[in-house]
Amino acid sequence: MGKGKDIDVFLRMNFLYQVMHKTIAKLPENLGLLYYYGFTLQMISQRTTSKLDHNIKSSICKRCSVLLYPGLTSIVRLKRKRSKHRVVTCLLCGTRKRFLCRPDYQVWYDKPGT
Amino acid sequence: MSDSPFLKTVDESVTGSVFKDLPLSIFNQDGILKDVSNKFVSTFLKNRVDSRLLNLKELSKYSFPLEQIRVKKKKCSKKRQQLLSVSEKKQLGLFKINTKKLKFDDFVPIHNLWVQYMDEVIQESSDSSQLHQKLMKADYHGCFLVVCAARCSPYLGVSGIVMQETRNTFKLITGNNRVKTIPKKNTNFAFQHNGKFYKIVGNNFQSLSYERAKGKQKQAKSVDV
Ligand SMILES: [Zn+2]
């Protein structure tokens, strides 16, 4: 985020992410539109080589680029086999994402001092 | 109490045969039971047993312990982790957008969001050349566009909120809840923001919406009608 010239790209990606949340609130059945907005969001970050925030990245399906909204387009389950983790399954294509649940764990980006 | 079927079977089990058919009195009471059970059993067996043993009458000759029938869990194939191809996306129906069910009112909150977004974009820029670059890179989903000049006369005066943007067209949703696709070539669009009018030359915008965010574009002259 340090570069000054890339600010409008981040503004645009932030705007698209909010648009996705609005569409899923108003038109939950219309998956085509959701896919379209998610795909443009992913492609913008890919073409301009600017990283998505990890919270945004983890809430978009990697495979079909649909917003993973718990209950509507995804299922969230907690599992305690191996180490305790959270499993998010996409209802459209069936891919799973796993997130470890460690206490006192911070992503590197959120740590103070970076 | 001696009339109940359960007691009878218990009595007969002592004499030798352990399992017997259900007594006829139960089948006669409601014929539904027979159909339902047959359907359920056949579908269950189809999923679990080899296809060569599908005849139910033949099955009754043999006895299967349950442990052999249990299916082993399939291992996750490597294909799962790969990205979707375009044909697979078509099969999932990701390219279909049901335009008949869309309503103009559903896009009003997106338009309100877009106004806030445009405020931030325009605020920072001071020079006209800088503003030009920023408007080229900006996003137009949710913008209220009006066609102000076009070579093709029926498109003139069409107005609506941008729903989708492709390489060569804008898809606008009009106030009558109808979706209209308007080509960018040889058309000029206009939108209003904070009392100022901005004009978009369609010929400059002929690229994918995410390609536009990347770099500099050439400027072409506006279209004369
Ligand atoms: Zn998915």
Short mmCIF file of C-alpha atoms and ligand atoms in Angstrom, two decimals:
data_model
loop_
_atom_site.label_atom_id
_atom_site.label_comp_id
_atom_site.label_asym_id
_atom_site.label_seq_id
_atom_site.Cartn_x
_atom_site.Cartn_y
_atom_site.Cartn_z
CA MET A 1 0.00 0.00 0.00
CA GLY A 2 3.02 2.21 0.23
CA LYS A 3 3.12 3.21 -3.40
CA GLY A 4 1.18 6.34 -4.14
CA LYS A 5 0.35 5.58 -7.73
CA ASP A 6 -1.47 2.35 -6.99
CA ILE A 7 -4.08 3.89 -4.72
CA ASP A 8 -6.81 4.00 -7.34
CA VAL A 9 -6.35 0.27 -8.05
CA PHE A 10 -6.92 -0.51 -4.37
CA LEU A 11 -9.89 1.83 -4.31
CA ARG A 12 -11.37 -0.03 -7.24
CA MET A 13 -10.83 -3.46 -5.70
CA ASN A 14 -12.36 -2.30 -2.44
CA PHE A 15 -15.37 -0.96 -4.32
CA LEU A 16 -15.87 -4.22 -6.23
CA TYR A 17 -15.74 -6.23 -3.01
CA GLN A 18 -18.49 -4.09 -1.51
CA VAL A 19 -20.55 -4.47 -4.69
CA MET A 20 -20.36 -8.24 -4.29
CA HIS A 21 -21.77 -7.99 -0.79
CA LYS A 22 -24.61 -5.80 -2.04
CA THR A 23 -25.50 -8.21 -4.83
CA ILE A 24 -25.61 -11.20 -2.54
CA ALA A 25 -27.95 -9.30 -0.22
CA LYS A 26 -30.30 -8.25 -3.02
CA LEU A 27 -29.98 -11.00 -5.63
CA PRO A 28 -28.82 -14.19 -3.87
CA GLU A 29 -30.00 -16.47 -6.69
CA ASN A 30 -28.09 -14.73 -9.43
CA LEU A 31 -24.76 -16.55 -9.33
CA GLY A 32 -23.74 -15.32 -12.77
CA LEU A 33 -23.38 -11.75 -11.62
CA LEU A 34 -21.52 -12.81 -8.47
CA TYR A 35 -19.09 -14.84 -10.54
CA TYR A 36 -18.58 -11.90 -12.91
CA TYR A 37 -17.73 -9.41 -10.17
CA GLY A 38 -15.47 -11.89 -8.37
CA PHE A 39 -13.66 -12.75 -11.57
CA THR A 40 -12.96 -9.10 -12.44
CA LEU A 41 -11.71 -8.55 -8.88
CA GLN A 42 -9.30 -11.45 -9.18
CA MET A 43 -8.14 -10.42 -12.63
CA ILE A 44 -7.47 -6.80 -11.57
CA SER A 45 -5.17 -7.95 -8.79
CA GLN A 46 -3.50 -10.38 -11.17
CA ARG A 47 -2.90 -7.94 -14.01
CA THR A 48 -1.69 -5.05 -11.88
CA THR A 49 0.31 -7.38 -9.59
CA SER A 50 -1.15 -5.84 -6.46
CA LYS A 51 -1.93 -8.16 -3.59
CA LEU A 52 -5.41 -8.70 -2.25
CA ASP A 53 -5.92 -8.36 1.47
CA HIS A 54 -5.90 -11.81 3.09
CA ASN A 55 -9.42 -11.34 4.47
CA ILE A 56 -10.78 -10.64 0.99
CA LYS A 57 -8.75 -13.41 -0.56
CA SER A 58 -9.97 -16.03 1.88
CA SER A 59 -13.62 -15.11 1.28
CA ILE A 60 -13.52 -15.70 -2.47
CA CYS A 61 -13.49 -19.21 -3.93
CA LYS A 62 -10.18 -19.88 -5.61
CA ARG A 63 -11.70 -22.15 -8.21
CA CYS A 64 -14.99 -20.59 -9.30
CA SER A 65 -14.43 -17.05 -7.90
CA VAL A 66 -17.81 -16.77 -6.17
CA LEU A 67 -18.08 -14.92 -2.87
CA LEU A 68 -18.15 -17.47 -0.04
CA TYR A 69 -21.01 -16.27 2.13
CA PRO A 70 -21.61 -18.73 5.00
CA GLY A 71 -25.03 -20.35 4.64
CA LEU A 72 -25.81 -19.19 1.12
CA THR A 73 -22.84 -20.21 -1.00
CA SER A 74 -20.64 -22.04 1.51
CA ILE A 75 -20.70 -24.28 4.59
CA VAL A 76 -18.43 -23.63 7.56
CA ARG A 77 -17.56 -26.52 9.88
CA LEU A 78 -15.12 -26.88 12.76
CA LYS A 79 -13.03 -30.04 12.93
CA ARG A 80 -10.70 -31.27 15.60
CA LYS A 81 -8.95 -34.10 13.84
CA ARG A 82 -5.21 -33.48 13.50
CA SER A 83 -4.90 -29.89 14.75
CA LYS A 84 -8.09 -27.93 15.24
CA HIS A 85 -9.16 -26.17 12.07
CA ARG A 86 -12.05 -24.55 10.22
CA VAL A 87 -13.23 -26.02 6.92
CA VAL A 88 -15.08 -23.87 4.37
CA THR A 89 -16.67 -25.77 1.47
CA CYS A 90 -17.94 -24.03 -1.64
CA LEU A 91 -21.45 -25.20 -2.52
CA LEU A 92 -21.03 -24.59 -6.24
CA CYS A 93 -17.85 -26.46 -7.12
CA GLY A 94 -17.09 -28.29 -3.87
CA THR A 95 -13.60 -27.01 -3.14
CA ARG A 96 -12.51 -26.83 0.47
CA LYS A 97 -10.41 -24.28 2.27
CA ARG A 98 -8.82 -25.06 5.60
CA PHE A 99 -7.82 -22.51 8.21
CA LEU A 100 -5.95 -23.44 11.34
CA CYS A 101 -7.41 -22.24 14.64
CA ARG A 102 -4.38 -21.48 16.78
CA PRO A 103 -4.76 -19.24 19.79
CA ASP A 104 -2.64 -16.08 19.73
CA TYR A 105 -1.86 -16.49 16.03
CA GLN A 106 -1.52 -13.47 13.79
CA VAL A 107 -1.02 -13.30 10.06
CA TRP A 108 2.34 -11.78 9.17
CA TYR A 109 0.68 -8.81 7.53
CA ASP A 110 -1.30 -7.93 10.68
CA LYS A 111 1.73 -8.04 12.99
CA PRO A 112 2.85 -4.70 14.31
CA GLY A 113 6.20 -3.57 13.02
CA THR A 114 5.93 -4.82 9.44
CA MET B 1 -52.09 -59.89 22.63
CA SER B 2 -51.54 -63.23 20.96
CA ASP B 3 -52.76 -61.81 17.62
CA SER B 4 -49.82 -59.39 17.19
CA PRO B 5 -47.30 -60.43 14.48
CA PHE B 6 -44.24 -60.00 16.66
CA LEU B 7 -45.24 -62.67 19.05
CA LYS B 8 -45.87 -65.13 16.25
CA THR B 9 -42.42 -64.77 14.78
CA VAL B 10 -40.85 -65.33 18.13
CA ASP B 11 -42.75 -68.54 18.50
CA GLU B 12 -41.70 -69.78 15.09
CA SER B 13 -38.07 -68.89 15.57
CA VAL B 14 -37.86 -71.48 18.26
CA THR B 15 -39.01 -74.17 15.89
CA GLY B 16 -36.26 -73.53 13.32
CA SER B 17 -36.70 -70.77 10.66
CA VAL B 18 -35.41 -67.51 12.04
CA PHE B 19 -36.62 -65.04 9.40
CA LYS B 20 -39.97 -65.04 7.70
CA ASP B 21 -41.96 -62.72 5.46
CA LEU B 22 -44.18 -60.15 7.08
CA PRO B 23 -47.70 -61.53 7.65
CA LEU B 24 -50.18 -60.77 4.88
CA SER B 25 -52.46 -58.79 7.17
CA ILE B 26 -49.96 -55.89 7.24
CA PHE B 27 -49.67 -55.72 3.45
CA ASN B 28 -53.43 -55.71 3.05
CA GLN B 29 -53.91 -52.83 5.47
CA ASP B 30 -52.04 -50.31 3.30
CA GLY B 31 -50.68 -51.20 -0.06
CA ILE B 32 -48.33 -48.22 0.07
CA LEU B 33 -45.87 -50.03 2.25
CA LYS B 34 -45.07 -52.56 -0.43
CA ASP B 35 -44.28 -49.99 -3.13
CA VAL B 36 -42.26 -47.71 -0.92
CA SER B 37 -40.11 -50.46 0.49
CA ASN B 38 -39.41 -51.93 -2.95
CA LYS B 39 -38.36 -48.57 -4.39
CA PHE B 40 -36.18 -47.75 -1.44
CA VAL B 41 -34.46 -51.13 -1.49
CA SER B 42 -33.83 -51.06 -5.23
CA THR B 43 -32.28 -47.58 -5.21
CA PHE B 44 -30.19 -48.45 -2.18
CA LEU B 45 -28.93 -51.61 -3.86
CA LYS B 46 -28.16 -49.83 -7.12
CA ASN B 47 -25.80 -47.53 -5.30
CA ARG B 48 -24.12 -50.19 -3.24
CA VAL B 49 -24.03 -53.45 -5.24
CA ASP B 50 -22.39 -54.43 -8.52
CA SER B 51 -24.50 -53.89 -11.60
CA ARG B 52 -24.53 -57.60 -12.50
CA LEU B 53 -26.46 -58.47 -9.34
CA LEU B 54 -29.23 -55.95 -9.91
CA ASN B 55 -32.07 -58.46 -10.28
CA LEU B 56 -33.86 -58.49 -6.98
CA LYS B 57 -35.18 -62.01 -7.38
CA GLU B 58 -31.72 -63.40 -7.91
CA LEU B 59 -30.46 -61.56 -4.88
CA SER B 60 -32.86 -63.36 -2.60
CA LYS B 61 -31.01 -66.63 -3.27
CA TYR B 62 -27.74 -65.37 -1.83
CA SER B 63 -26.85 -63.89 1.47
CA PHE B 64 -24.54 -60.89 1.77
CA PRO B 65 -22.90 -59.88 4.99
CA LEU B 66 -22.94 -56.09 5.30
CA GLU B 67 -19.20 -55.69 5.76
CA GLN B 68 -18.44 -56.75 2.20
CA ILE B 69 -20.91 -54.30 0.69
CA ARG B 70 -19.46 -51.24 2.34
CA VAL B 71 -17.80 -49.00 -0.19
CA LYS B 72 -14.30 -47.78 0.43
CA LYS B 73 -13.84 -44.03 0.63
CA LYS B 74 -12.53 -42.57 -2.59
CA LYS B 75 -9.34 -40.61 -2.37
CA CYS B 76 -9.47 -36.99 -3.47
CA SER B 77 -8.39 -36.89 -7.07
CA LYS B 78 -5.76 -34.43 -8.20
CA LYS B 79 -8.21 -32.80 -10.60
CA ARG B 80 -9.99 -31.19 -7.69
CA GLN B 81 -7.22 -28.74 -6.98
CA GLN B 82 -6.91 -27.55 -10.55
CA LEU B 83 -8.63 -24.43 -11.78
CA LEU B 84 -11.87 -24.68 -13.71
CA SER B 85 -11.76 -24.63 -17.48
CA VAL B 86 -14.16 -22.53 -19.50
CA SER B 87 -16.29 -25.50 -20.53
CA GLU B 88 -16.61 -26.58 -16.90
CA LYS B 89 -17.69 -23.07 -15.97
CA LYS B 90 -20.34 -23.28 -18.67
CA GLN B 91 -21.61 -26.53 -17.21
CA LEU B 92 -21.92 -24.94 -13.78
CA GLY B 93 -23.97 -22.15 -15.35
CA LEU B 94 -21.67 -19.34 -14.33
CA PHE B 95 -22.09 -17.43 -17.57
CA LYS B 96 -25.88 -17.39 -17.42
CA ILE B 97 -27.45 -14.24 -16.08
CA ASN B 98 -31.21 -14.40 -15.88
CA THR B 99 -32.05 -10.96 -17.20
CA LYS B 100 -35.81 -11.26 -16.83
CA LYS B 101 -35.77 -11.43 -13.06
CA LEU B 102 -33.51 -8.42 -12.55
CA LYS B 103 -35.09 -5.24 -11.26
CA PHE B 104 -33.93 -1.66 -11.32
CA ASP B 105 -34.50 -1.24 -7.58
CA ASP B 106 -31.97 -3.96 -6.78
CA PHE B 107 -29.23 -1.91 -8.40
CA VAL B 108 -29.97 1.36 -6.62
CA PRO B 109 -27.79 0.50 -3.53
CA ILE B 110 -24.91 -0.34 -5.89
CA HIS B 111 -25.36 3.05 -7.51
CA ASN B 112 -25.21 4.75 -4.09
CA LEU B 113 -21.96 2.89 -3.40
CA TRP B 114 -20.57 4.02 -6.72
CA VAL B 115 -21.26 7.69 -5.90
CA GLN B 116 -19.15 7.38 -2.74
CA TYR B 117 -16.41 5.61 -4.70
CA MET B 118 -16.38 8.31 -7.38
CA ASP B 119 -16.10 11.01 -4.71
CA GLU B 120 -12.84 9.49 -3.50
CA VAL B 121 -11.46 9.09 -7.01
CA ILE B 122 -12.14 12.64 -8.11
CA GLN B 123 -11.13 14.31 -4.83
CA GLU B 124 -7.47 13.45 -5.01
CA SER B 125 -6.78 14.50 -8.56
CA SER B 126 -6.12 18.16 -9.30
CA ASP B 127 -4.87 18.48 -12.88
CA SER B 128 -7.14 17.80 -15.81
CA SER B 129 -4.66 15.37 -17.34
CA GLN B 130 -4.38 13.47 -14.07
CA LEU B 131 -8.14 13.33 -13.77
CA HIS B 132 -8.35 11.98 -17.29
CA GLN B 133 -6.01 9.09 -16.41
CA LYS B 134 -7.95 8.31 -13.26
CA LEU B 135 -11.29 8.26 -15.04
CA MET B 136 -9.84 5.83 -17.56
CA LYS B 137 -8.79 3.46 -14.78
CA ALA B 138 -11.97 3.82 -12.73
CA ASP B 139 -14.72 1.27 -12.39
CA TYR B 140 -18.13 1.89 -13.92
CA HIS B 141 -20.27 -0.85 -12.42
CA GLY B 142 -23.24 0.90 -10.87
CA CYS B 143 -22.80 4.15 -12.79
CA PHE B 144 -25.88 5.81 -14.26
CA LEU B 145 -24.98 6.29 -17.92
CA VAL B 146 -26.81 8.13 -20.68
CA VAL B 147 -26.08 7.63 -24.35
CA CYS B 148 -25.52 11.15 -25.65
CA ALA B 149 -24.23 10.51 -29.15
CA ALA B 150 -24.29 7.46 -31.36
CA ARG B 151 -23.92 6.58 -35.00
CA CYS B 152 -26.83 4.22 -34.61
CA SER B 153 -29.81 6.40 -33.86
CA PRO B 154 -32.07 4.04 -31.82
CA TYR B 155 -29.48 3.96 -29.02
CA LEU B 156 -29.73 7.72 -28.49
CA GLY B 157 -31.15 8.71 -25.12
CA VAL B 158 -31.04 5.25 -23.54
CA SER B 159 -30.18 5.54 -19.86
CA GLY B 160 -29.58 3.05 -17.09
CA ILE B 161 -27.29 1.63 -14.43
CA VAL B 162 -24.29 -0.33 -15.68
CA MET B 163 -24.70 -3.99 -14.77
CA GLN B 164 -21.90 -5.57 -16.74
CA GLU B 165 -19.03 -4.45 -18.91
CA THR B 166 -17.57 -6.58 -21.66
CA ARG B 167 -14.88 -5.92 -24.20
CA ASN B 168 -17.17 -4.24 -26.69
CA THR B 169 -20.42 -3.49 -24.86
CA PHE B 170 -21.98 -1.95 -21.81
CA LYS B 171 -25.01 -3.72 -20.35
CA LEU B 172 -27.41 -1.19 -18.88
CA ILE B 173 -30.49 -1.93 -16.81
CA THR B 174 -33.17 0.65 -17.59
CA GLY B 175 -35.97 2.03 -15.47
CA ASN B 176 -38.43 -0.37 -17.10
CA ASN B 177 -36.52 -3.36 -15.62
CA ARG B 178 -35.11 -4.28 -19.03
CA VAL B 179 -31.48 -5.03 -19.84
CA LYS B 180 -30.03 -3.39 -22.94
CA THR B 181 -26.63 -4.10 -24.44
CA ILE B 182 -25.05 -1.11 -26.10
CA PRO B 183 -21.86 -1.35 -28.19
CA LYS B 184 -19.00 0.97 -27.24
CA LYS B 185 -17.88 1.55 -30.78
CA ASN B 186 -18.95 4.91 -32.22
CA THR B 187 -21.02 5.91 -29.20
CA ASN B 188 -20.47 8.54 -26.53
CA PHE B 189 -21.73 8.15 -23.00
CA ALA B 190 -22.23 10.78 -20.35
CA PHE B 191 -22.71 10.74 -16.59
CA GLN B 192 -23.33 13.35 -13.98
CA HIS B 193 -21.50 13.64 -10.69
CA ASN B 194 -21.72 16.45 -8.14
CA GLY B 195 -23.38 18.73 -10.66
CA LYS B 196 -20.65 18.29 -13.26
CA PHE B 197 -21.08 16.39 -16.49
CA TYR B 198 -18.44 13.92 -17.61
CA LYS B 199 -18.24 12.43 -21.06
CA ILE B 200 -16.95 8.99 -21.97
CA VAL B 201 -15.76 8.30 -25.49
CA GLY B 202 -16.68 4.73 -26.26
CA ASN B 203 -13.86 4.20 -28.74
CA ASN B 204 -11.27 4.68 -25.97
CA PHE B 205 -12.93 2.08 -23.78
CA GLN B 206 -12.73 -0.84 -26.15
CA SER B 207 -10.93 -3.23 -23.81
CA LEU B 208 -11.82 -5.58 -20.97
CA SER B 209 -12.68 -3.84 -17.74
CA TYR B 210 -9.74 -5.37 -15.88
CA GLU B 211 -7.28 -4.66 -18.67
CA ARG B 212 -8.16 -1.00 -18.43
CA ALA B 213 -6.80 -0.78 -14.88
CA LYS B 214 -3.28 -1.59 -16.00
CA GLY B 215 -1.71 1.06 -18.12
CA LYS B 216 -1.95 4.03 -20.41
CA GLN B 217 -4.29 4.19 -23.33
CA LYS B 218 -4.32 6.18 -26.49
CA GLN B 219 -6.85 8.94 -26.81
CA ALA B 220 -9.18 9.07 -29.77
CA LYS B 221 -11.41 11.86 -30.92
CA SER B 222 -15.06 11.88 -29.98
CA VAL B 223 -17.62 10.66 -32.45
CA ASP B 224 -19.52 13.08 -34.62
CA VAL B 225 -23.07 12.16 -35.40
ZN ZN C 1 -16.17 -22.68 -5.67
#
